[in-house]
Amino acid sequence: MGQTRKIALTVNGKRYEEEVEVRLTLADFIRHQLGLTGTHLGCEHGVCGACTLLLDDMPARSCITYAVACDGARVTTIEGLDDDEITIELRAAFTREHALQCGYCTPGMLIAARDLVLRLAAADERQIRVGLSGNLCRCTGYVGIVRAVRAVIDQRRQRGILAVPGGGRTALGPAGSGHGATTSASDVARVPAAKTELRSENNGAIAIPDFTPAKVFKDHFTVAYPPGAVFDMFGDVKQVAACLPGASLTAVPTPERVEGLIRVKLGPIAANFHGAARIERNSGNLSGRIVGAGSDQRSRSSTQGEIRYRLVPIERGTATRVELSIGYSLRGMLAQIAREGLVRDLAARLTVEFARNLERQLSGTPPGEAQNLNGVSLLMGPLGMRARKALRRVFGR
Ligand code: FES
Ligand code: FES
């Protein structure tokens, strides 16, 4: 985990005090740390408006706002507007006017539209179109959206509800809490560039420091062999490496330590993570831990990872459920691309391949194609779609 800072803020009326990485965006904080996924992410460059929320009552792009800059702020997401009168009217109008199809842009669109309903004296189409020009919709062609916003403004003014000049704002300029931005910005500036060089021990070996993973998730797979046989196989480092797609050893392993290379192909970026891992095993409860560090010079990225496993007997001990806890921290260029969902997808695919290869090894089947995948390409299937989307966001391709 990189440099962190404690922030206190109110989100949808609830107060939070949270430790956040200084480079964490408000969008990722809201979605991943608080679990409020109504705030969507599209371009992540402040262009599409999908991530719009209210920051101290002003619409703001949460994808280009640091969470630390919101220390002391009042944040309102689409979930916090469930009972908001204007939003209720807008939701009904959006439904009536067919102002959404896939709905991806809708949370940000509703928040931007609510601001217009609040501020515009009359339902002027040009002003509405200009006001919504920072919110992109790939589906509707905007006609229904504009009609819906016009209708709500019209109806409210007819009911004698006047516009609030400036939406009640007292300050011009980018939305922010006005509390934490100054100190936070300097914190952000002090964040060192990602180090991709691995530290070495006195004997020149790659150091494997202990660390607290920034992200942790669970996975599992089953193998049609008893836990004892699986545990013995996990003790054979060479065989385990042969089961892992894209992995190869770069030094003779010991039961406690392994050095190697793993190839991950992410669109045009072929990353070769070179690193080392420490292996711990507990034969008493058939569990283990592998903790490692690696770096890729070409993509200037580095990672630390930890896999904890536990072997649970199933089907009267004739088969095994392998329970995994996978933790990692990623720095550098790949950290921009490899959002949490993408890494989970990659890990899920690796796990499936690993489980298949493990069963082959246990059955004594000689290594086949699947055991020698030429790197792990993320350009296949749904995972590829996400990778390509992420790359387009970062590289504009
Ligand atoms: S995701 Fe924030 S503006 Fe596009
Ligand atoms: S409804 Fe699909 S992007 Fe707007």
Short mmCIF file of C-alpha atoms and ligand atoms in Angstrom, two decimals:
data_model
loop_
_atom_site.label_atom_id
_atom_site.label_comp_id
_atom_site.label_asym_id
_atom_site.label_seq_id
_atom_site.Cartn_x
_atom_site.Cartn_y
_atom_site.Cartn_z
CA MET A 1 0.00 0.00 0.00
CA GLY A 2 1.32 3.43 -0.85
CA GLN A 3 1.31 6.50 1.36
CA THR A 4 -1.99 6.84 3.21
CA ARG A 5 -3.88 9.53 5.02
CA LYS A 6 -6.88 9.51 7.31
CA ILE A 7 -9.89 11.46 6.09
CA ALA A 8 -13.25 12.20 7.65
CA LEU A 9 -16.18 12.99 5.42
CA THR A 10 -19.91 12.59 5.16
CA VAL A 11 -21.33 10.39 2.42
CA ASN A 12 -25.11 10.36 1.97
CA GLY A 13 -25.51 11.76 5.46
CA LYS A 14 -23.34 9.12 7.13
CA ARG A 15 -20.01 10.07 8.63
CA TYR A 16 -16.94 8.03 7.70
CA GLU A 17 -13.38 8.14 9.02
CA GLU A 18 -11.24 6.13 6.65
CA GLU A 19 -7.58 5.54 5.87
CA VAL A 20 -7.07 6.10 2.14
CA GLU A 21 -4.15 5.94 -0.24
CA VAL A 22 -3.32 9.50 -1.27
CA ARG A 23 -3.65 8.59 -4.96
CA LEU A 24 -7.05 6.96 -4.54
CA THR A 25 -9.75 8.72 -6.54
CA LEU A 26 -13.03 9.65 -4.91
CA ALA A 27 -14.80 7.32 -7.39
CA ASP A 28 -12.73 4.29 -6.34
CA PHE A 29 -13.11 5.23 -2.67
CA ILE A 30 -16.88 5.46 -3.01
CA ARG A 31 -17.22 2.29 -5.07
CA HIS A 32 -14.62 -0.03 -3.56
CA GLN A 33 -14.11 1.20 0.00
CA LEU A 34 -17.73 2.15 0.73
CA GLY A 35 -19.41 -0.26 -1.72
CA LEU A 36 -21.60 2.44 -3.30
CA THR A 37 -21.54 1.26 -6.90
CA GLY A 38 -24.29 3.55 -8.18
CA THR A 39 -21.51 5.95 -9.16
CA HIS A 40 -20.34 4.64 -12.53
CA LEU A 41 -16.96 4.91 -14.20
CA GLY A 42 -16.63 5.46 -17.93
CA CYS A 43 -13.68 7.38 -19.29
CA GLU A 44 -11.91 8.00 -15.96
CA HIS A 45 -10.55 11.19 -17.52
CA GLY A 46 -13.20 13.70 -16.55
CA VAL A 47 -14.82 13.63 -19.99
CA CYS A 48 -17.95 11.44 -19.98
CA GLY A 49 -19.66 12.53 -16.74
CA ALA A 50 -20.66 8.98 -15.74
CA CYS A 51 -18.97 9.42 -12.35
CA THR A 52 -20.72 12.70 -11.47
CA LEU A 53 -21.78 13.08 -7.84
CA LEU A 54 -22.38 16.01 -5.52
CA LEU A 55 -19.47 17.38 -3.58
CA ASP A 56 -20.59 19.96 -1.08
CA ASP A 57 -23.79 20.14 -3.18
CA MET A 58 -21.95 20.85 -6.43
CA PRO A 59 -21.74 18.32 -9.29
CA ALA A 60 -18.18 17.01 -9.48
CA ARG A 61 -16.27 14.37 -11.45
CA SER A 62 -15.30 11.78 -8.90
CA CYS A 63 -12.86 10.07 -11.30
CA ILE A 64 -10.52 13.07 -11.29
CA THR A 65 -10.99 14.07 -7.66
CA TYR A 66 -8.67 12.60 -5.07
CA ALA A 67 -10.40 11.15 -2.02
CA VAL A 68 -7.96 12.99 0.25
CA ALA A 69 -9.09 16.27 -1.29
CA CYS A 70 -12.53 15.56 0.16
CA ASP A 71 -11.47 15.59 3.79
CA GLY A 72 -14.27 17.40 5.58
CA ALA A 73 -16.57 17.34 2.55
CA ARG A 74 -20.18 16.35 2.17
CA VAL A 75 -20.59 13.84 -0.63
CA THR A 76 -23.91 12.79 -2.12
CA THR A 77 -24.10 9.89 -4.55
CA ILE A 78 -27.09 8.70 -6.55
CA GLU A 79 -27.95 6.34 -3.66
CA GLY A 80 -28.25 9.36 -1.38
CA LEU A 81 -30.85 10.93 -3.67
CA ASP A 82 -33.39 8.10 -3.36
CA ASP A 83 -35.80 10.32 -1.44
CA ASP A 84 -34.81 13.62 -3.03
CA GLU A 85 -37.88 15.36 -4.46
CA ILE A 86 -36.27 16.60 -7.69
CA THR A 87 -34.60 13.26 -8.37
CA ILE A 88 -37.88 11.41 -7.86
CA GLU A 89 -39.52 13.71 -10.42
CA LEU A 90 -36.61 13.28 -12.81
CA ARG A 91 -36.67 9.49 -12.51
CA ALA A 92 -40.38 9.45 -13.38
CA ALA A 93 -39.78 11.82 -16.32
CA PHE A 94 -36.82 9.74 -17.59
CA THR A 95 -39.05 6.65 -17.56
CA ARG A 96 -41.91 8.44 -19.27
CA GLU A 97 -39.71 9.98 -21.98
CA HIS A 98 -37.56 6.84 -22.58
CA ALA A 99 -34.51 8.82 -21.51
CA LEU A 100 -32.39 5.77 -20.83
CA GLN A 101 -31.56 2.48 -22.44
CA CYS A 102 -28.55 0.72 -20.91
CA GLY A 103 -28.63 3.12 -17.96
CA TYR A 104 -24.85 3.41 -17.66
CA CYS A 105 -24.85 7.19 -17.95
CA THR A 106 -28.04 7.61 -15.93
CA PRO A 107 -26.73 8.16 -12.36
CA GLY A 108 -24.37 10.92 -13.55
CA MET A 109 -27.00 12.26 -15.94
CA LEU A 110 -29.62 12.48 -13.16
CA ILE A 111 -27.22 14.35 -10.89
CA ALA A 112 -26.30 16.84 -13.63
CA ALA A 113 -30.00 17.19 -14.58
CA ARG A 114 -30.98 17.77 -10.95
CA ASP A 115 -28.52 20.66 -10.82
CA LEU A 116 -30.19 22.21 -13.89
CA VAL A 117 -33.67 21.76 -12.45
CA LEU A 118 -32.45 23.56 -9.36
CA ARG A 119 -30.79 26.46 -11.18
CA LEU A 120 -32.55 27.22 -14.48
CA ALA A 121 -35.35 29.77 -14.32
CA ALA A 122 -37.06 28.35 -17.42
CA ALA A 123 -36.97 25.12 -19.40
CA ASP A 124 -34.76 26.53 -22.12
CA GLU A 125 -33.68 23.70 -24.44
CA ARG A 126 -30.39 25.32 -25.43
CA GLN A 127 -29.40 25.92 -21.81
CA ILE A 128 -30.32 22.35 -20.90
CA ARG A 129 -28.27 20.94 -23.77
CA VAL A 130 -25.30 23.11 -22.81
CA GLY A 131 -25.74 22.15 -19.16
CA LEU A 132 -25.76 18.45 -20.00
CA SER A 133 -22.96 18.64 -22.54
CA GLY A 134 -20.50 17.20 -20.01
CA ASN A 135 -22.55 14.01 -19.67
CA LEU A 136 -22.28 11.60 -22.56
CA CYS A 137 -24.91 9.03 -23.45
CA ARG A 138 -24.10 6.38 -26.04
CA CYS A 139 -27.68 5.09 -26.34
CA THR A 140 -30.44 7.62 -26.38
CA GLY A 141 -29.50 10.46 -28.69
CA TYR A 142 -30.37 12.87 -25.84
CA VAL A 143 -33.83 13.80 -27.16
CA GLY A 144 -35.68 11.93 -24.41
CA ILE A 145 -33.27 13.20 -21.75
CA VAL A 146 -33.74 16.83 -22.76
CA ARG A 147 -37.52 16.36 -22.93
CA ALA A 148 -37.53 14.84 -19.44
CA VAL A 149 -35.49 17.68 -17.92
CA ARG A 150 -37.61 20.32 -19.66
CA ALA A 151 -40.78 18.69 -18.36
CA VAL A 152 -39.58 18.66 -14.75
CA ILE A 153 -38.44 22.29 -14.89
CA ASP A 154 -41.74 23.34 -16.50
CA GLN A 155 -43.87 21.51 -13.98
CA ARG A 156 -41.96 22.85 -10.99
CA ARG A 157 -42.06 26.45 -12.18
CA GLN A 158 -45.81 26.06 -12.87
CA ARG A 159 -46.21 24.88 -9.29
CA GLY A 160 -44.52 28.09 -8.18
CA ILE A 161 -41.20 26.51 -7.22
CA LEU A 162 -38.59 29.08 -8.17
CA ALA A 163 -35.06 28.44 -9.43
CA VAL A 164 -32.25 28.79 -6.92
CA PRO A 165 -29.74 31.18 -8.52
CA GLY A 166 -26.40 29.42 -8.81
CA GLY A 167 -27.91 26.34 -7.17
CA GLY A 168 -27.08 27.93 -3.82
CA ARG A 169 -23.38 28.00 -4.64
CA THR A 170 -21.18 30.57 -3.02
CA ALA A 171 -17.95 29.82 -4.86
CA LEU A 172 -16.94 29.52 -8.47
CA GLY A 173 -14.33 27.13 -9.76
CA PRO A 174 -13.84 23.39 -9.51
CA ALA A 175 -15.99 21.65 -6.95
CA GLY A 176 -14.13 20.47 -3.89
CA SER A 177 -14.55 20.31 -0.19
CA GLY A 178 -12.62 23.53 0.37
CA HIS A 179 -11.35 21.86 3.52
CA GLY A 180 -8.63 19.43 2.67
CA ALA A 181 -7.50 20.32 -0.83
CA THR A 182 -4.43 22.39 0.04
CA THR A 183 -2.74 19.94 2.36
CA SER A 184 -3.87 16.94 0.36
CA ALA A 185 -2.48 18.28 -2.89
CA SER A 186 0.95 18.57 -1.32
CA ASP A 187 0.64 15.05 0.02
CA VAL A 188 -0.15 13.83 -3.45
CA ALA A 189 2.81 15.72 -4.88
CA ARG A 190 5.08 14.00 -2.37
CA VAL A 191 4.10 10.52 -3.52
CA PRO A 192 7.22 9.00 -5.03
CA ALA A 193 7.11 7.57 -8.53
CA ALA A 194 6.54 3.83 -8.57
CA LYS A 195 9.78 1.98 -7.87
CA THR A 196 10.19 -0.95 -10.18
CA GLU A 197 13.65 -2.06 -9.04
CA LEU A 198 13.46 -4.93 -6.62
CA ARG A 199 15.48 -4.67 -3.44
CA SER A 200 18.29 -7.18 -2.96
CA GLU A 201 19.48 -9.03 0.12
CA ASN A 202 23.18 -8.83 1.11
CA ASN A 203 23.82 -12.01 -0.89
CA GLY A 204 22.30 -10.44 -4.01
CA ALA A 205 19.07 -12.46 -3.83
CA ILE A 206 15.78 -10.66 -4.47
CA ALA A 207 14.35 -9.44 -1.17
CA ILE A 208 10.80 -10.52 -0.32
CA PRO A 209 9.49 -8.01 2.21
CA ASP A 210 6.32 -8.64 4.16
CA PHE A 211 3.52 -6.31 3.17
CA THR A 212 -0.12 -5.56 3.66
CA PRO A 213 -1.97 -6.17 0.38
CA ALA A 214 -3.94 -3.21 -0.99
CA LYS A 215 -6.55 -5.60 -2.41
CA VAL A 216 -7.60 -9.02 -1.22
CA PHE A 217 -10.16 -11.37 -2.72
CA LYS A 218 -11.19 -14.98 -2.31
CA ASP A 219 -11.43 -17.77 -4.84
CA HIS A 220 -11.60 -21.54 -4.80
CA PHE A 221 -11.46 -24.57 -7.03
CA THR A 222 -11.93 -28.29 -6.60
CA VAL A 223 -9.68 -31.15 -7.59
CA ALA A 224 -10.74 -34.80 -7.86
CA TYR A 225 -7.85 -35.97 -5.65
CA PRO A 226 -7.52 -36.30 -1.86
CA PRO A 227 -6.11 -33.35 0.14
CA GLY A 228 -2.93 -35.27 1.04
CA ALA A 229 -2.02 -35.80 -2.62
CA VAL A 230 -2.75 -32.16 -3.45
CA PHE A 231 -0.68 -30.95 -0.49
CA ASP A 232 2.26 -33.13 -1.58
CA MET A 233 2.00 -31.72 -5.09
CA PHE A 234 2.00 -28.15 -3.70
CA GLY A 235 5.34 -29.03 -2.05
CA ASP A 236 6.90 -29.69 -5.45
CA VAL A 237 7.76 -26.19 -6.62
CA LYS A 238 8.74 -27.25 -10.14
CA GLN A 239 5.46 -29.06 -10.71
CA VAL A 240 3.44 -26.15 -9.32
CA ALA A 241 5.28 -23.69 -11.61
CA ALA A 242 4.52 -25.97 -14.56
CA CYS A 243 0.82 -25.69 -13.75
CA LEU A 244 0.82 -21.88 -13.76
CA PRO A 245 0.28 -20.45 -17.27
CA GLY A 246 3.07 -18.13 -18.39
CA ALA A 247 5.33 -18.99 -15.44
CA SER A 248 8.90 -20.26 -15.63
CA LEU A 249 11.67 -20.71 -13.07
CA THR A 250 14.83 -18.65 -13.33
CA ALA A 251 16.78 -20.36 -10.55
CA VAL A 252 16.82 -23.74 -8.89
CA PRO A 253 14.01 -23.62 -6.31
CA THR A 254 14.15 -24.81 -2.74
CA PRO A 255 11.07 -25.92 -0.76
CA GLU A 256 11.08 -22.48 0.91
CA ARG A 257 11.95 -20.16 -1.95
CA VAL A 258 11.45 -19.77 -5.67
CA GLU A 259 12.64 -17.27 -8.28
CA GLY A 260 10.94 -16.95 -11.60
CA LEU A 261 9.26 -15.10 -14.37
CA ILE A 262 5.59 -14.74 -15.23
CA ARG A 263 4.44 -13.35 -18.54
CA VAL A 264 1.24 -11.36 -18.70
CA LYS A 265 0.14 -9.93 -22.03
CA LEU A 266 -2.21 -6.98 -21.77
CA GLY A 267 -2.99 -5.78 -25.28
CA PRO A 268 0.18 -4.19 -26.64
CA ILE A 269 1.85 -4.43 -23.24
CA ALA A 270 3.71 -7.67 -22.68
CA ALA A 271 4.82 -7.59 -19.06
CA ASN A 272 7.46 -10.01 -17.84
CA PHE A 273 7.33 -9.92 -14.08
CA HIS A 274 10.59 -11.20 -12.68
CA GLY A 275 10.64 -11.87 -8.97
CA ALA A 276 10.91 -14.20 -6.05
CA ALA A 277 8.53 -15.82 -3.60
CA ARG A 278 8.78 -17.29 -0.13
CA ILE A 279 6.86 -20.50 0.54
CA GLU A 280 5.40 -21.45 3.91
CA ARG A 281 3.55 -24.72 4.50
CA ASN A 282 1.63 -26.13 7.44
CA SER A 283 1.15 -29.89 7.14
CA GLY A 284 -0.92 -29.89 10.37
CA ASN A 285 -3.90 -28.17 8.76
CA LEU A 286 -2.94 -28.56 5.09
CA SER A 287 -2.54 -24.85 4.49
CA GLY A 288 0.16 -22.61 3.15
CA ARG A 289 1.20 -19.12 2.19
CA ILE A 290 3.21 -17.86 -0.76
CA VAL A 291 4.38 -14.27 -0.60
CA GLY A 292 6.35 -12.67 -3.39
CA ALA A 293 7.54 -9.54 -5.13
CA GLY A 294 8.20 -8.89 -8.80
CA SER A 295 8.80 -6.13 -11.29
CA ASP A 296 8.61 -5.52 -15.01
CA GLN A 297 11.09 -3.02 -16.38
CA ARG A 298 9.36 -2.44 -19.72
CA SER A 299 6.04 -1.36 -18.28
CA ARG A 300 7.78 0.16 -15.27
CA SER A 301 5.45 -1.73 -12.94
CA SER A 302 6.02 -3.64 -9.76
CA THR A 303 3.86 -5.88 -7.66
CA GLN A 304 3.75 -7.65 -4.36
CA GLY A 305 1.44 -10.59 -3.91
CA GLU A 306 0.34 -13.11 -1.37
CA ILE A 307 -1.59 -16.33 -1.88
CA ARG A 308 -2.93 -18.18 1.14
CA TYR A 309 -4.45 -21.58 0.58
CA ARG A 310 -6.30 -24.16 2.62
CA LEU A 311 -7.16 -27.68 1.49
CA VAL A 312 -10.56 -28.88 2.57
CA PRO A 313 -11.60 -32.53 2.07
CA ILE A 314 -14.85 -33.03 0.18
CA GLU A 315 -16.72 -36.07 -1.15
CA ARG A 316 -15.62 -38.16 1.83
CA GLY A 317 -12.01 -37.16 1.41
CA THR A 318 -11.69 -38.35 -2.19
CA ALA A 319 -11.59 -34.80 -3.53
CA THR A 320 -10.32 -31.41 -2.37
CA ARG A 321 -11.69 -27.93 -2.27
CA VAL A 322 -8.75 -25.52 -2.53
CA GLU A 323 -9.70 -22.27 -0.81
CA LEU A 324 -7.62 -19.28 -1.85
CA SER A 325 -7.13 -15.82 -0.48
CA ILE A 326 -5.29 -13.66 -3.00
CA GLY A 327 -3.82 -10.32 -2.01
CA TYR A 328 -1.78 -7.92 -4.11
CA SER A 329 -0.47 -4.40 -4.47
CA LEU A 330 0.41 -3.05 -7.91
CA ARG A 331 2.40 0.04 -8.81
CA GLY A 332 3.41 1.75 -12.01
CA MET A 333 1.86 1.85 -15.47
CA LEU A 334 -0.02 -1.44 -15.17
CA ALA A 335 -1.69 -0.15 -12.01
CA GLN A 336 -3.47 2.38 -14.22
CA ILE A 337 -4.82 -0.35 -16.47
CA ALA A 338 -5.32 -3.20 -14.07
CA ARG A 339 -8.33 -2.06 -12.15
CA GLU A 340 -9.55 -4.39 -9.43
CA GLY A 341 -12.12 -6.12 -11.66
CA LEU A 342 -9.52 -6.76 -14.34
CA VAL A 343 -7.07 -8.29 -11.86
CA ARG A 344 -9.85 -10.47 -10.45
CA ASP A 345 -10.72 -11.64 -13.94
CA LEU A 346 -7.08 -12.44 -14.62
CA ALA A 347 -6.74 -14.30 -11.31
CA ALA A 348 -9.96 -16.21 -12.01
CA ARG A 349 -8.68 -17.29 -15.40
CA LEU A 350 -5.28 -18.24 -13.98
CA THR A 351 -7.03 -20.24 -11.26
CA VAL A 352 -9.11 -22.18 -13.80
CA GLU A 353 -6.03 -22.97 -15.90
CA PHE A 354 -3.99 -23.81 -12.82
CA ALA A 355 -6.69 -26.20 -11.50
CA ARG A 356 -6.94 -27.93 -14.90
CA ASN A 357 -3.18 -28.33 -15.12
CA LEU A 358 -2.95 -29.49 -11.53
CA GLU A 359 -5.38 -32.32 -12.22
CA ARG A 360 -3.33 -33.31 -15.25
CA GLN A 361 -0.18 -33.40 -13.16
CA LEU A 362 -1.90 -35.43 -10.45
CA SER A 363 -3.18 -37.90 -13.03
CA GLY A 364 0.33 -38.28 -14.44
CA THR A 365 -0.63 -36.81 -17.81
CA PRO A 366 2.47 -35.49 -19.57
CA PRO A 367 2.62 -31.71 -20.00
CA GLY A 368 0.37 -30.61 -22.83
CA GLU A 369 -0.45 -27.41 -24.63
CA ALA A 370 -2.38 -25.96 -21.73
CA GLN A 371 0.68 -26.20 -19.48
CA ASN A 372 2.76 -24.08 -21.77
CA LEU A 373 0.52 -21.17 -22.56
CA ASN A 374 2.53 -18.50 -24.27
CA GLY A 375 1.93 -15.91 -21.61
CA VAL A 376 -1.45 -14.99 -20.32
CA SER A 377 -3.22 -13.03 -23.00
CA LEU A 378 -5.96 -10.81 -21.71
CA LEU A 379 -7.28 -10.25 -25.18
CA MET A 380 -9.63 -13.19 -25.21
CA GLY A 381 -13.30 -13.32 -24.30
CA PRO A 382 -15.00 -10.94 -21.87
CA LEU A 383 -11.75 -10.36 -20.05
CA GLY A 384 -10.27 -9.10 -23.30
CA MET A 385 -13.13 -6.66 -23.73
CA ARG A 386 -12.41 -5.18 -20.32
CA ALA A 387 -8.69 -5.04 -21.02
CA ARG A 388 -9.21 -3.35 -24.37
CA LYS A 389 -11.61 -0.85 -22.79
CA ALA A 390 -9.09 -0.08 -20.06
CA LEU A 391 -6.34 0.37 -22.61
CA ARG A 392 -8.45 2.70 -24.72
CA ARG A 393 -9.04 4.78 -21.61
CA VAL A 394 -5.34 5.01 -20.77
CA PHE A 395 -3.81 5.17 -24.22
CA GLY A 396 -6.68 6.47 -26.31
CA ARG A 397 -6.47 3.39 -28.60
S1 FES B 1 -15.64 8.50 -15.54
FE1 FES B 1 -15.44 10.45 -14.67
S2 FES B 1 -15.86 11.79 -16.29
FE2 FES B 1 -15.87 9.84 -17.25
S1 FES B 2 -28.53 5.10 -21.54
FE1 FES B 2 -26.82 3.96 -22.23
S2 FES B 2 -25.20 5.40 -22.12
FE2 FES B 2 -26.96 6.56 -21.66
#
